[in-house]
Coordinates of C-alpha atoms and ligand atoms in Angstrom, one line a residue:
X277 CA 53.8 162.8 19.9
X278 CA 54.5 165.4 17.1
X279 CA 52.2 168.2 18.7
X280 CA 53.4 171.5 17.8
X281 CA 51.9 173.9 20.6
X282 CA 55.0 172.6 21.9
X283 CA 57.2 174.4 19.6
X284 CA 57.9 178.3 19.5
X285 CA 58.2 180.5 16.7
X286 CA 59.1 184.1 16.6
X287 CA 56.7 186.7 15.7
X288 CA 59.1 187.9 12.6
X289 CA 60.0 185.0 11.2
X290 CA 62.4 183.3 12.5
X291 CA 61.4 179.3 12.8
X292 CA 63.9 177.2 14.4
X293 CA 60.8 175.9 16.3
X294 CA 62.4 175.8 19.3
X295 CA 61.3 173.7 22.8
X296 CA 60.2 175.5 25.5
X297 CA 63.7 175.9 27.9
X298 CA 65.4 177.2 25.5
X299 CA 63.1 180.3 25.1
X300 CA 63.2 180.3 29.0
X301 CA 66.7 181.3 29.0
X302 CA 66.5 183.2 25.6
X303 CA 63.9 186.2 26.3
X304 CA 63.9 187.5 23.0
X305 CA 64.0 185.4 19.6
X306 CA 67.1 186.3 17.5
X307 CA 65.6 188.3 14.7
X308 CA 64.2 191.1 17.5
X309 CA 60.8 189.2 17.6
X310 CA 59.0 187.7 20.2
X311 CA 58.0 183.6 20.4
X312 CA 55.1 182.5 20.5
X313 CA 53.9 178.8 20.4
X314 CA 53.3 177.4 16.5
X315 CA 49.8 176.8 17.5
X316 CA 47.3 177.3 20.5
X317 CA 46.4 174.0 22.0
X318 CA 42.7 174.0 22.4
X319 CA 40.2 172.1 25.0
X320 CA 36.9 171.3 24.9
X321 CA 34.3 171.1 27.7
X322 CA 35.0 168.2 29.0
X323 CA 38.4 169.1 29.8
X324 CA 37.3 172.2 31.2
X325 CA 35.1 170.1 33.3
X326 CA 38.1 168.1 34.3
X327 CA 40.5 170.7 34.5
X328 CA 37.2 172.5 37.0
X329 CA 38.3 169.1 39.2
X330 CA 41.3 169.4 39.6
X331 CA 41.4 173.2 41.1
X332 CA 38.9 172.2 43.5
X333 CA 40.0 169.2 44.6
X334 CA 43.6 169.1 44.6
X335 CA 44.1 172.9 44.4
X336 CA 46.0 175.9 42.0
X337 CA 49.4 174.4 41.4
X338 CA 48.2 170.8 40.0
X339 CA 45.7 173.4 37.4
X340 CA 49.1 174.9 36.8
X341 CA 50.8 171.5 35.7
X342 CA 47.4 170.5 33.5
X343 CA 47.9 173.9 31.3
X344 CA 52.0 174.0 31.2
X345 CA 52.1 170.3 30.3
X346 CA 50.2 171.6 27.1
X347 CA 53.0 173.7 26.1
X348 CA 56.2 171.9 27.8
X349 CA 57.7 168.9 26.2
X350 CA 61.6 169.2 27.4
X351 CA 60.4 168.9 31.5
X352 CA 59.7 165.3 32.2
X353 CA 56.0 165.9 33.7
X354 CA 56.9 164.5 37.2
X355 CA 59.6 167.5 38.0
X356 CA 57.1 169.9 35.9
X357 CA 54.5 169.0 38.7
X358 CA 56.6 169.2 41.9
X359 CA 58.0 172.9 39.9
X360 CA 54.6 174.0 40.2
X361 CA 54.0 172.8 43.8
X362 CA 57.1 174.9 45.2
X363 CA 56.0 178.2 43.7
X364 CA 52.1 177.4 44.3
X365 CA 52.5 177.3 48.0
X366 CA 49.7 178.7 51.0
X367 CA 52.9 179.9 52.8
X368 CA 54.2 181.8 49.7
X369 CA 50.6 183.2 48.8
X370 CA 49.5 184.0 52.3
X371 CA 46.2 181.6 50.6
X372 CA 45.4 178.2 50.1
X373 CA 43.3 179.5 47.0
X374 CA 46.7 181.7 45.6
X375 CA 44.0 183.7 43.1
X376 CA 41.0 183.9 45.4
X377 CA 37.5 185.7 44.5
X378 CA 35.7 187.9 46.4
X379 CA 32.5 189.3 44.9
X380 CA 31.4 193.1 45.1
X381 CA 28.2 193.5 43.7
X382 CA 25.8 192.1 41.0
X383 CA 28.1 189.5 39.1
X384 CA 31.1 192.1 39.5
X385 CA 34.2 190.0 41.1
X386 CA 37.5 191.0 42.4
X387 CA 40.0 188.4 41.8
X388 CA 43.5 188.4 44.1
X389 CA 47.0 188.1 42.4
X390 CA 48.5 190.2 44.7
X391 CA 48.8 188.2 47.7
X392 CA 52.5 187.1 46.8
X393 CA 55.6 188.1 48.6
X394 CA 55.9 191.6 46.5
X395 CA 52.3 192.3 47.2
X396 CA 51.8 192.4 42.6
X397 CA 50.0 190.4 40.3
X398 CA 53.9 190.0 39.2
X399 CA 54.6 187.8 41.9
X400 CA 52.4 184.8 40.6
X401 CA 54.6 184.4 37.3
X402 CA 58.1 185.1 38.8
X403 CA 58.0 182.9 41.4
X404 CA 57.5 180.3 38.9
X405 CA 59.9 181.4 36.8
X406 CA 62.2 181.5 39.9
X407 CA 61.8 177.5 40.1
X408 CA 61.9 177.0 36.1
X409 CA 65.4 179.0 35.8
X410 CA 66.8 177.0 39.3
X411 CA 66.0 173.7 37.7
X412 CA 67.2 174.2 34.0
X413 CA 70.1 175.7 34.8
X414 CA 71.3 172.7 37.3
X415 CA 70.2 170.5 34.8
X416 CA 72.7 172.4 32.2
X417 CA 75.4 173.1 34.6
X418 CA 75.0 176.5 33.7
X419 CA 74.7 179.6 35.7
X420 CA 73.3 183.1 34.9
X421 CA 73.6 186.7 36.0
X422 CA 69.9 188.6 35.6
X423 CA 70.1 192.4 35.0
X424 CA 67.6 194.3 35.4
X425 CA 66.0 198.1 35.7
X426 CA 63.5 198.8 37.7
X427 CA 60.6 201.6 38.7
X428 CA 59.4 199.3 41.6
X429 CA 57.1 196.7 41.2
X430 CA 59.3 194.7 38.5
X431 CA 62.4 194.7 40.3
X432 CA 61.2 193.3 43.1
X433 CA 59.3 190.2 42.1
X434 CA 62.0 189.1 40.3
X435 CA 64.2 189.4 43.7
X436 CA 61.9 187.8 45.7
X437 CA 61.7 184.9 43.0
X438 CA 65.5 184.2 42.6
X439 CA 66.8 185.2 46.2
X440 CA 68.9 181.9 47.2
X441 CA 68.0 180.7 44.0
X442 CA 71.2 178.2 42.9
X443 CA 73.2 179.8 39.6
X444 CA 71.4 182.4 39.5
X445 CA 72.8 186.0 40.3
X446 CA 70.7 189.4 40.1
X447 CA 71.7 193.0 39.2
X448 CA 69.1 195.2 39.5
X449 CA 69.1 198.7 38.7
X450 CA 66.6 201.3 40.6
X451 CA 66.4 205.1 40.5
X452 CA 68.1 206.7 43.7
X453 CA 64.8 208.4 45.8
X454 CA 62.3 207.5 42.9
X455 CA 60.4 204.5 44.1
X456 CA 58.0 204.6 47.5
X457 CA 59.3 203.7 50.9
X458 CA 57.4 200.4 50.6
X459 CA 59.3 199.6 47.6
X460 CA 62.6 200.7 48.4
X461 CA 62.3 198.9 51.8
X462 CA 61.0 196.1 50.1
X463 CA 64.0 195.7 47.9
X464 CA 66.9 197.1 50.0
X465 CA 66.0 194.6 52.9
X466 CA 66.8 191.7 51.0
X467 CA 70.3 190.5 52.1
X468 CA 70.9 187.0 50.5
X469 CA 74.2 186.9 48.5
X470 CA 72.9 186.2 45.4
X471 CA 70.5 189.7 45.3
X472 CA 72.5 193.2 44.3
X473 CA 70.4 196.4 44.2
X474 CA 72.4 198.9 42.7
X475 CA 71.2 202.2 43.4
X476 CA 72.0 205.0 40.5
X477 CA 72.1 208.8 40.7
X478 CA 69.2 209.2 38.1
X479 CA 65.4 208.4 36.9
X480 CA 64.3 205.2 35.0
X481 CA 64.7 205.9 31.7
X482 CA 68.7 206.3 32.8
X483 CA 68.5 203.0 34.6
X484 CA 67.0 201.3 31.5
X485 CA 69.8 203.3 29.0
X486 CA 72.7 201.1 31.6
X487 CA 70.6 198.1 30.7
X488 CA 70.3 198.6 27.0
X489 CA 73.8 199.6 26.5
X490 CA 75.0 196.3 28.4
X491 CA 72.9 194.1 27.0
X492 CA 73.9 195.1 23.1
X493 CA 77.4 194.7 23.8
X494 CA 77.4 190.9 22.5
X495 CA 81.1 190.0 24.4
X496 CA 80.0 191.1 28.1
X497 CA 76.7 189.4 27.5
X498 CA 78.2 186.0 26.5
X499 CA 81.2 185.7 29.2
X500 CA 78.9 186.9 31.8
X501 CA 76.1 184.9 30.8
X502 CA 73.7 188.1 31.3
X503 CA 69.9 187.3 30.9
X504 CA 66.6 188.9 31.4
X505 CA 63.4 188.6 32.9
X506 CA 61.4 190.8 31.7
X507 CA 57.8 191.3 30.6
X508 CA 58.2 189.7 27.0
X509 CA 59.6 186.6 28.6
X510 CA 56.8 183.6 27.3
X511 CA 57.4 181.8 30.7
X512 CA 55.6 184.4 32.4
X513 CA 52.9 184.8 29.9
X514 CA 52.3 181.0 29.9
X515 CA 51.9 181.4 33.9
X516 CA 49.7 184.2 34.1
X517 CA 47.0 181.5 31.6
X518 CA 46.4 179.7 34.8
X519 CA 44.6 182.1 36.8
X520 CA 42.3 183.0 33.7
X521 CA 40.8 179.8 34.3
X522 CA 41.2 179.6 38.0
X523 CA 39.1 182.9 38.1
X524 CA 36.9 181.1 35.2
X525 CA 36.3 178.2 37.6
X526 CA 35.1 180.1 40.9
X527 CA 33.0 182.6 39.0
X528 CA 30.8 180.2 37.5
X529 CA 30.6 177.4 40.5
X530 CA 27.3 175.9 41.0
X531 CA 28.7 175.3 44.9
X532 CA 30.0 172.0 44.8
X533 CA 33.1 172.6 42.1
X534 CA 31.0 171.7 39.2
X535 CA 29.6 174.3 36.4
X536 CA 28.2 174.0 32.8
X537 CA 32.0 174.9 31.5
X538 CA 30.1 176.8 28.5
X539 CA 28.8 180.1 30.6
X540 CA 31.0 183.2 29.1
X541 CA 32.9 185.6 31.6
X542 CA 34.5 189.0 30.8
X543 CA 37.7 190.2 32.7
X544 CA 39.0 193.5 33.5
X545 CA 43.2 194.2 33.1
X546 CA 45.2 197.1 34.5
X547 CA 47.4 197.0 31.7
X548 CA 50.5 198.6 31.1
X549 CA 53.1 196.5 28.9
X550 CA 49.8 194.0 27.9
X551 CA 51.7 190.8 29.4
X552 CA 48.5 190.3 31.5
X553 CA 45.7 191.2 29.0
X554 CA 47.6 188.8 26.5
X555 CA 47.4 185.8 28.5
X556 CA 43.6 186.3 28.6
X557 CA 44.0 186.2 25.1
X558 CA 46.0 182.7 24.9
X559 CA 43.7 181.7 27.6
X560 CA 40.1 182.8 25.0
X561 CA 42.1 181.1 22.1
X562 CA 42.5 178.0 23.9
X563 CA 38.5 177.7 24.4
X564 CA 38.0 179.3 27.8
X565 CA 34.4 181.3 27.3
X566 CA 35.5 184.8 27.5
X567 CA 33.0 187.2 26.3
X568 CA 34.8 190.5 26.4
X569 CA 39.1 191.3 27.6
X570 CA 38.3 194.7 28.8
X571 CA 41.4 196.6 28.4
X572 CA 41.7 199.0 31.1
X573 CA 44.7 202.2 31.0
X574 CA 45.6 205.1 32.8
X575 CA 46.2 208.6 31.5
X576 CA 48.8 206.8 29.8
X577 CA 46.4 205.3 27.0
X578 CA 48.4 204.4 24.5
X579 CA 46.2 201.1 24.0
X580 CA 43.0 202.4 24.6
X581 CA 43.9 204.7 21.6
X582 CA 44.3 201.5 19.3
X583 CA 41.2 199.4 20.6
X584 CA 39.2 202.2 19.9
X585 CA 41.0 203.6 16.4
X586 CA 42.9 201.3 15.0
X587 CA 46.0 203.2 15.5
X588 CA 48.9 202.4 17.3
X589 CA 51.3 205.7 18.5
X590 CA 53.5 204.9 21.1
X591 CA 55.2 207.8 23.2
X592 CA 58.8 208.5 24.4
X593 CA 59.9 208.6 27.9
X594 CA 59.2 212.4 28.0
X595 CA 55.4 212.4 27.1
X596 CA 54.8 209.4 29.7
X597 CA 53.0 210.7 32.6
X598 CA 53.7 209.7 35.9
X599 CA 50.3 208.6 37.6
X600 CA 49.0 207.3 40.8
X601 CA 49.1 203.9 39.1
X602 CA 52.7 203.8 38.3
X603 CA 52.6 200.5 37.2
X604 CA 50.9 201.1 33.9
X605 CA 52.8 204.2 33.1
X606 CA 54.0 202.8 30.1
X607 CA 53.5 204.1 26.7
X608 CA 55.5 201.0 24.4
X609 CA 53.4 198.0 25.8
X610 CA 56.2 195.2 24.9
X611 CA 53.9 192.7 24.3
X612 CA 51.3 194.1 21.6
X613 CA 53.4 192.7 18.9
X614 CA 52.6 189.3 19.9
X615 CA 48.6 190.2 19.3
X616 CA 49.4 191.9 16.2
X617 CA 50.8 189.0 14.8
X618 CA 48.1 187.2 16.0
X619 CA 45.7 189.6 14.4
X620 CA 47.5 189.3 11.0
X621 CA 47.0 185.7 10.4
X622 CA 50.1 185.4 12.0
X623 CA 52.2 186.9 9.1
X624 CA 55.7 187.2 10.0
X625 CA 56.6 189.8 7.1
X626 CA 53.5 191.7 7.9
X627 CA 54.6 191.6 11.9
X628 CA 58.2 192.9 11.0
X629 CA 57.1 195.1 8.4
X630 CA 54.9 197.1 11.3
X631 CA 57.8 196.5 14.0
X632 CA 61.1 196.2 12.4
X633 CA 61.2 198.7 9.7
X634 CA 60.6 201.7 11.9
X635 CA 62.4 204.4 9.9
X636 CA 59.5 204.4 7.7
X637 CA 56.8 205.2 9.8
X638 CA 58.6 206.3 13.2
X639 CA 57.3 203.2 14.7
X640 CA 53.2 204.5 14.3
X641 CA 50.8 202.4 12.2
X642 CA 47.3 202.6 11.5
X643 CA 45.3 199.3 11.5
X644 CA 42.1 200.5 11.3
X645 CA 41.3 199.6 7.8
X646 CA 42.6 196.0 8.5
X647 CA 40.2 193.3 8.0
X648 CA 41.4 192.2 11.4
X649 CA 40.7 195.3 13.2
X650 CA 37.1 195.4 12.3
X651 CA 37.2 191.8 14.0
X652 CA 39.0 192.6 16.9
X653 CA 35.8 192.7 19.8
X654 CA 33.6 190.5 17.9
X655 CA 36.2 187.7 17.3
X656 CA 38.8 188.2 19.9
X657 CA 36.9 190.0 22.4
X658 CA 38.8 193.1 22.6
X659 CA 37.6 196.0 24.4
X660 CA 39.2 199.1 26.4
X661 CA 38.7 202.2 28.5
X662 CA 40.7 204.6 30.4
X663 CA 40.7 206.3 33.6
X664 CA 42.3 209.5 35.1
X665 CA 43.5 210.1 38.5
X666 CA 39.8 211.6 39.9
X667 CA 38.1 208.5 38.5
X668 CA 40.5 206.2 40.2
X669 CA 40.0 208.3 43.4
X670 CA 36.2 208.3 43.2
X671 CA 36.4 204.6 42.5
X672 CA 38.2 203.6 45.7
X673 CA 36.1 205.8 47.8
X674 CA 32.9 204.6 46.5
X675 CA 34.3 201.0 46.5
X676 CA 35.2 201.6 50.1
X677 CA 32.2 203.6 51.4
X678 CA 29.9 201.0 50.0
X679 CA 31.4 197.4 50.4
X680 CA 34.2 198.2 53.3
X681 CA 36.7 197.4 50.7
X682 CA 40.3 198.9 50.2
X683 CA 41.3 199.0 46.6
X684 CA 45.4 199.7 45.4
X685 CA 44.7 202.6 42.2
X686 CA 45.8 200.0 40.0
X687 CA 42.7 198.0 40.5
X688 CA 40.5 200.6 41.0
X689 CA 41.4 202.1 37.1
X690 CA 40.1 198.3 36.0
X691 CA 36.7 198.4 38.5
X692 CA 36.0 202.0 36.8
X693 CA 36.5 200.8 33.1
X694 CA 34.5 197.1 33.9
X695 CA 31.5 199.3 34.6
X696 CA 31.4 200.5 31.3
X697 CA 31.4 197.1 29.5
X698 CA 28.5 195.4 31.9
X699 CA 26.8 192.3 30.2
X700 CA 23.5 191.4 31.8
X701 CA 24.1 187.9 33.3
X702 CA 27.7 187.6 32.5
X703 CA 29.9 187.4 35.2
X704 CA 32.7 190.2 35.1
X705 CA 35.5 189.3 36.8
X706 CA 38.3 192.8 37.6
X707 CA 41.8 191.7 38.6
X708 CA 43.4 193.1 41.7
X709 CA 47.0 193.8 40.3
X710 CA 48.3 195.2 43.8
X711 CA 47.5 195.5 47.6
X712 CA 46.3 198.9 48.9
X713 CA 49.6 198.6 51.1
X714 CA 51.8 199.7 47.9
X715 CA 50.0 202.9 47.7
X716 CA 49.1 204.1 50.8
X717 CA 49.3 207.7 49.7
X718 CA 46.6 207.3 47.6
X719 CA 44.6 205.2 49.7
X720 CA 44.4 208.4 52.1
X721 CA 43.4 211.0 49.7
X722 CA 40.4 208.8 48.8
X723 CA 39.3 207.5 52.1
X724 CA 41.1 209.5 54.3
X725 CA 42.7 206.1 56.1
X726 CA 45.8 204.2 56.0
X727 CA 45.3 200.5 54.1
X728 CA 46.2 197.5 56.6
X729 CA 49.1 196.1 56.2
X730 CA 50.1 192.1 55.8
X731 CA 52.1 191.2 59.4
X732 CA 54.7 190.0 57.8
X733 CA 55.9 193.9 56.6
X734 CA 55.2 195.3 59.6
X735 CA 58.8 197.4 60.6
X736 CA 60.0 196.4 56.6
X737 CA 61.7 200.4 56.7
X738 CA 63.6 199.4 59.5
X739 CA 65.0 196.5 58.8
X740 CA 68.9 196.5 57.7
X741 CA 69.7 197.1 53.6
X742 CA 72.3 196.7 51.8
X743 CA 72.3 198.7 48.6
X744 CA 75.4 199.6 46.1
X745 CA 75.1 202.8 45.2
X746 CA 76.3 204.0 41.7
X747 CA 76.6 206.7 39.1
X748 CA 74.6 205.8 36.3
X749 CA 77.7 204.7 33.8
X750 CA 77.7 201.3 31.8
X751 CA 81.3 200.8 32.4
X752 CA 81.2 201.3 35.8
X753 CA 77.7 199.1 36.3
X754 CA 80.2 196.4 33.7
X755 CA 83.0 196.2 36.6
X756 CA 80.6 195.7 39.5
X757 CA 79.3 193.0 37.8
X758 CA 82.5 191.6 36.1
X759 CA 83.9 191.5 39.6
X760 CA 80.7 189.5 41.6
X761 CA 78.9 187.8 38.2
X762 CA 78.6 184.0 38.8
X763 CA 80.1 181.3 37.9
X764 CA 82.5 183.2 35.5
X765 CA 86.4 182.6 36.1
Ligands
LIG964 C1 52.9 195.4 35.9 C2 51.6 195.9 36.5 C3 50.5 196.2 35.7 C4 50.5 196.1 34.2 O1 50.6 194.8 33.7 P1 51.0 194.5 32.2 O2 51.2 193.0 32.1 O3 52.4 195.2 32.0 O4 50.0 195.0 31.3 C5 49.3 196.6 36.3 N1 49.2 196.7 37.7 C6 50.3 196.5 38.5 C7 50.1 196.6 40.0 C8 51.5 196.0 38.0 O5 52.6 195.8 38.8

């Protein structure tokens, strides 16, 4: 076959068109850009039809295998199937559906990613990519050491995905005191031997400077065989496809798992780095019937700013506000460069140009009088809003006053913006990025009750930790792991 959605290029440039394991293990392409497959593979109705089949009658992970096997040529289909069966489990999701609906009112649906083992939408991508890394790297005979920084959420979907994972070791860097109890508990209760926390005396941004400093000093990051799994890793975009169409598929079933395959739906993102929002994106450009991506940011609106001007102005760490949906308290969203390119006909020059070349325009630009920005809700779907701390309270109150339903802030900014971008007769379908549990604070000063907990957390602060606890110093973060990397004599 000499289909190239199988190939990945980077978004400045660089074309060694490379199969999809080896930017598995790569993260980021080696000009500074990010990959993206040459071309979108593209279905038609029938296939949807098909493709409606197969979630209901065999269920999430063989959808999972239909759309990866589009975009995976180097996994012999057999092991790319049974991959998809371990992450896709009931046991793992707490639900036989793994994405399931529930709907609220008048066409407006809720749809779960947050039933994983971290209680995020993060959870549905990393515990594939847990499997993915475990199976390439025993096919290489290669190990690797993941480093990481975390604010929470990040951090511990990635632990949860590679705890007693074989050759694969993770360092992971939180804030001492800065995360919740849930999410320290969470993290500092996991005790297999391949899972370090180390703990520094600092905030995120110093956490993230360790990271940055490590991972530029070429030497370390080759004998240690350091990697990443972070937000710009394809792997975890090309996961997050799936539940596009699994969402697609219950919100237009007739009853019996058939539909007309042609009826457009819009969908609502808490967005924060746009990893989510841009696989609704690959997921419109393969032919799913999306009528509108509705973009939805906190106070931190650094891309409801572009949707709505044209102009992109991201923020340092100092004007990014924390929020009561810390999540999305982001202000470089990591993966915009991808829809930029994307916008731009694909252009690498232009991409770099707007990217690379930074000193000239302090990393700002201004696409409004682009062709392509004009084009950007008609032709890609596009939209956005924002909401602030009152609307997100008001939104979880009324959502609970009226339909007995808990909502995590997180969700709640999306059910607020999805309201403004209503369609008569089109389905609009919010995901649910996190459990109430997370943010039980919140959850309080809106309803004025505690959110239920899963069983399976119940005494989680109790339970034993182990933690390393550091100052926040590159050399000293280097020996810790020099002395318990894998697979590095
Ligand atoms: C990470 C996260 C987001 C933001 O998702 P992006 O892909 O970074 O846009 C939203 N909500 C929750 C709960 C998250 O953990």
């Amino acid at each position: 076959m000499n289909d190239t959605s199988t190939r990945y290029v980077s978004t400045r440039g660089h074309s060694d068109c490379k199969p999809f394991c080896d930017i598995l293990l790569d993260g980021l392409a080696p000009d500074g850009g990010l990959y993206l497959p040459k071309r979108y593979p593209t279905v038609d109705t029938a296939t949807l039809g098909r493709w409606r089949q197969v979630y209901h009658r065999q269920g999430y992970a063989d959808l999972a295998f239909e759309i990866l096997s589009l975009y995976i040529d180097d996994i012999p289909p057999a092991d790319l199937r049974a991959l998809c069966h371990k992450a896709y489990t009931a046991l793992v999701f707490g639900t036989g559906e793994i994405v399931p609906l529930r709907h609220l009112e008048n066409g407006l649906w809720i749809q779960a990613l947050s039933n994983g083992p971290t209680l995020a939408f993060k959870d549905v991508a990393m515990q594939l990519l847990g499997h993915l890394f475990e199976y390439e790297l025993a096919r290489r005979g290669e190990t690797l050491n993941i480093l990481g920084a975390t604010s929470g959420d990040t951090g511990s979907a990635a632990e949860y995905a590679m705890r007693g994972k074989r050759g694969v070791r993770v360092f992971m860097i939180s804030p001492q005191g800065r995360m919740s109890d849930f999410q320290q508990a969470q993290m500092f209760s996991l005790t297999d031997a391949n899972i370090f926390n180390i703990s520094v005396d600092g905030v995120f941004d110093d956490c993230q400077d360790v990271v940055k400093a490590i991972s530029s000093d070429a030497d370390f990051k080759r004998d240690y065989k350091i990697g990443m799994v972070n937000s710009i890793n394809w792997a975890r975009l090309l996961a997050q496809v799936v539940y596009y169409f699994a969402g697609y598929f219950q919100a237009t079933d007739t009853g019996t798992g058939t539909g007309t395959d042609t009826e457009p739906v819009s969908f609502a993102v808490p967005s924060g780095n746009f990893g989510n929002a841009f696989a609704g994106h690959v997921a419109r450009q393969m032919g799913l019937p999306i009528a509108s991506l509705v973009v939805a940011t906190n106070e931190n609106d650094v891309l409801d700013e572009f949707f709505k001007t044209g102009v992109y102005r991201p923020r340092g760490s100092a004007n990014t506000l924390a929020t009561s949906s810390p999540s999305m308290d982001i202000s470089r969203a990591s993966n915009f460069e991808r829809l930029v390119f994307d916008l731009q006909g694909r252009d690498p020059a232009a991409t770099r140009q707007l990217f690379a070349d930074t000193l000239v325009h302090a990393g700002q630009f201004d696409l409004s009088l682009h062709p392509a920005f004009g084009d950007l809700a008609a032709r890609y779907g596009f939209v956005s809003g924002k909401s602030l701390h009152s609307d997100r309270i008001a939104t979880i109150q009324d959502t609970y006053e009226r339909h007995g339903m808990m909502i995590d802030p997180h969700t709640a900014c999306a059910v607020k913006v999805a309201h403004e971008y209503r369609q008569p007769g089109v389905p609009m379908i919010v995901f649910e990025t996190a459990l109430p549990a997370k943010f039980a604070q919140t959850l309080i000063e809106a309803t004025g009750r505690s959110p239920d907990r899963p069983a399976r957390f119940d005494g989680l602060e109790n339970r034993p930790r182990r933690i390393h606890m550091m100052p926040a110093d590159a050399g000293t973060i280097m020996a810790f792991i020099a002395e318990h990397a894998n697979g590095c004599r």
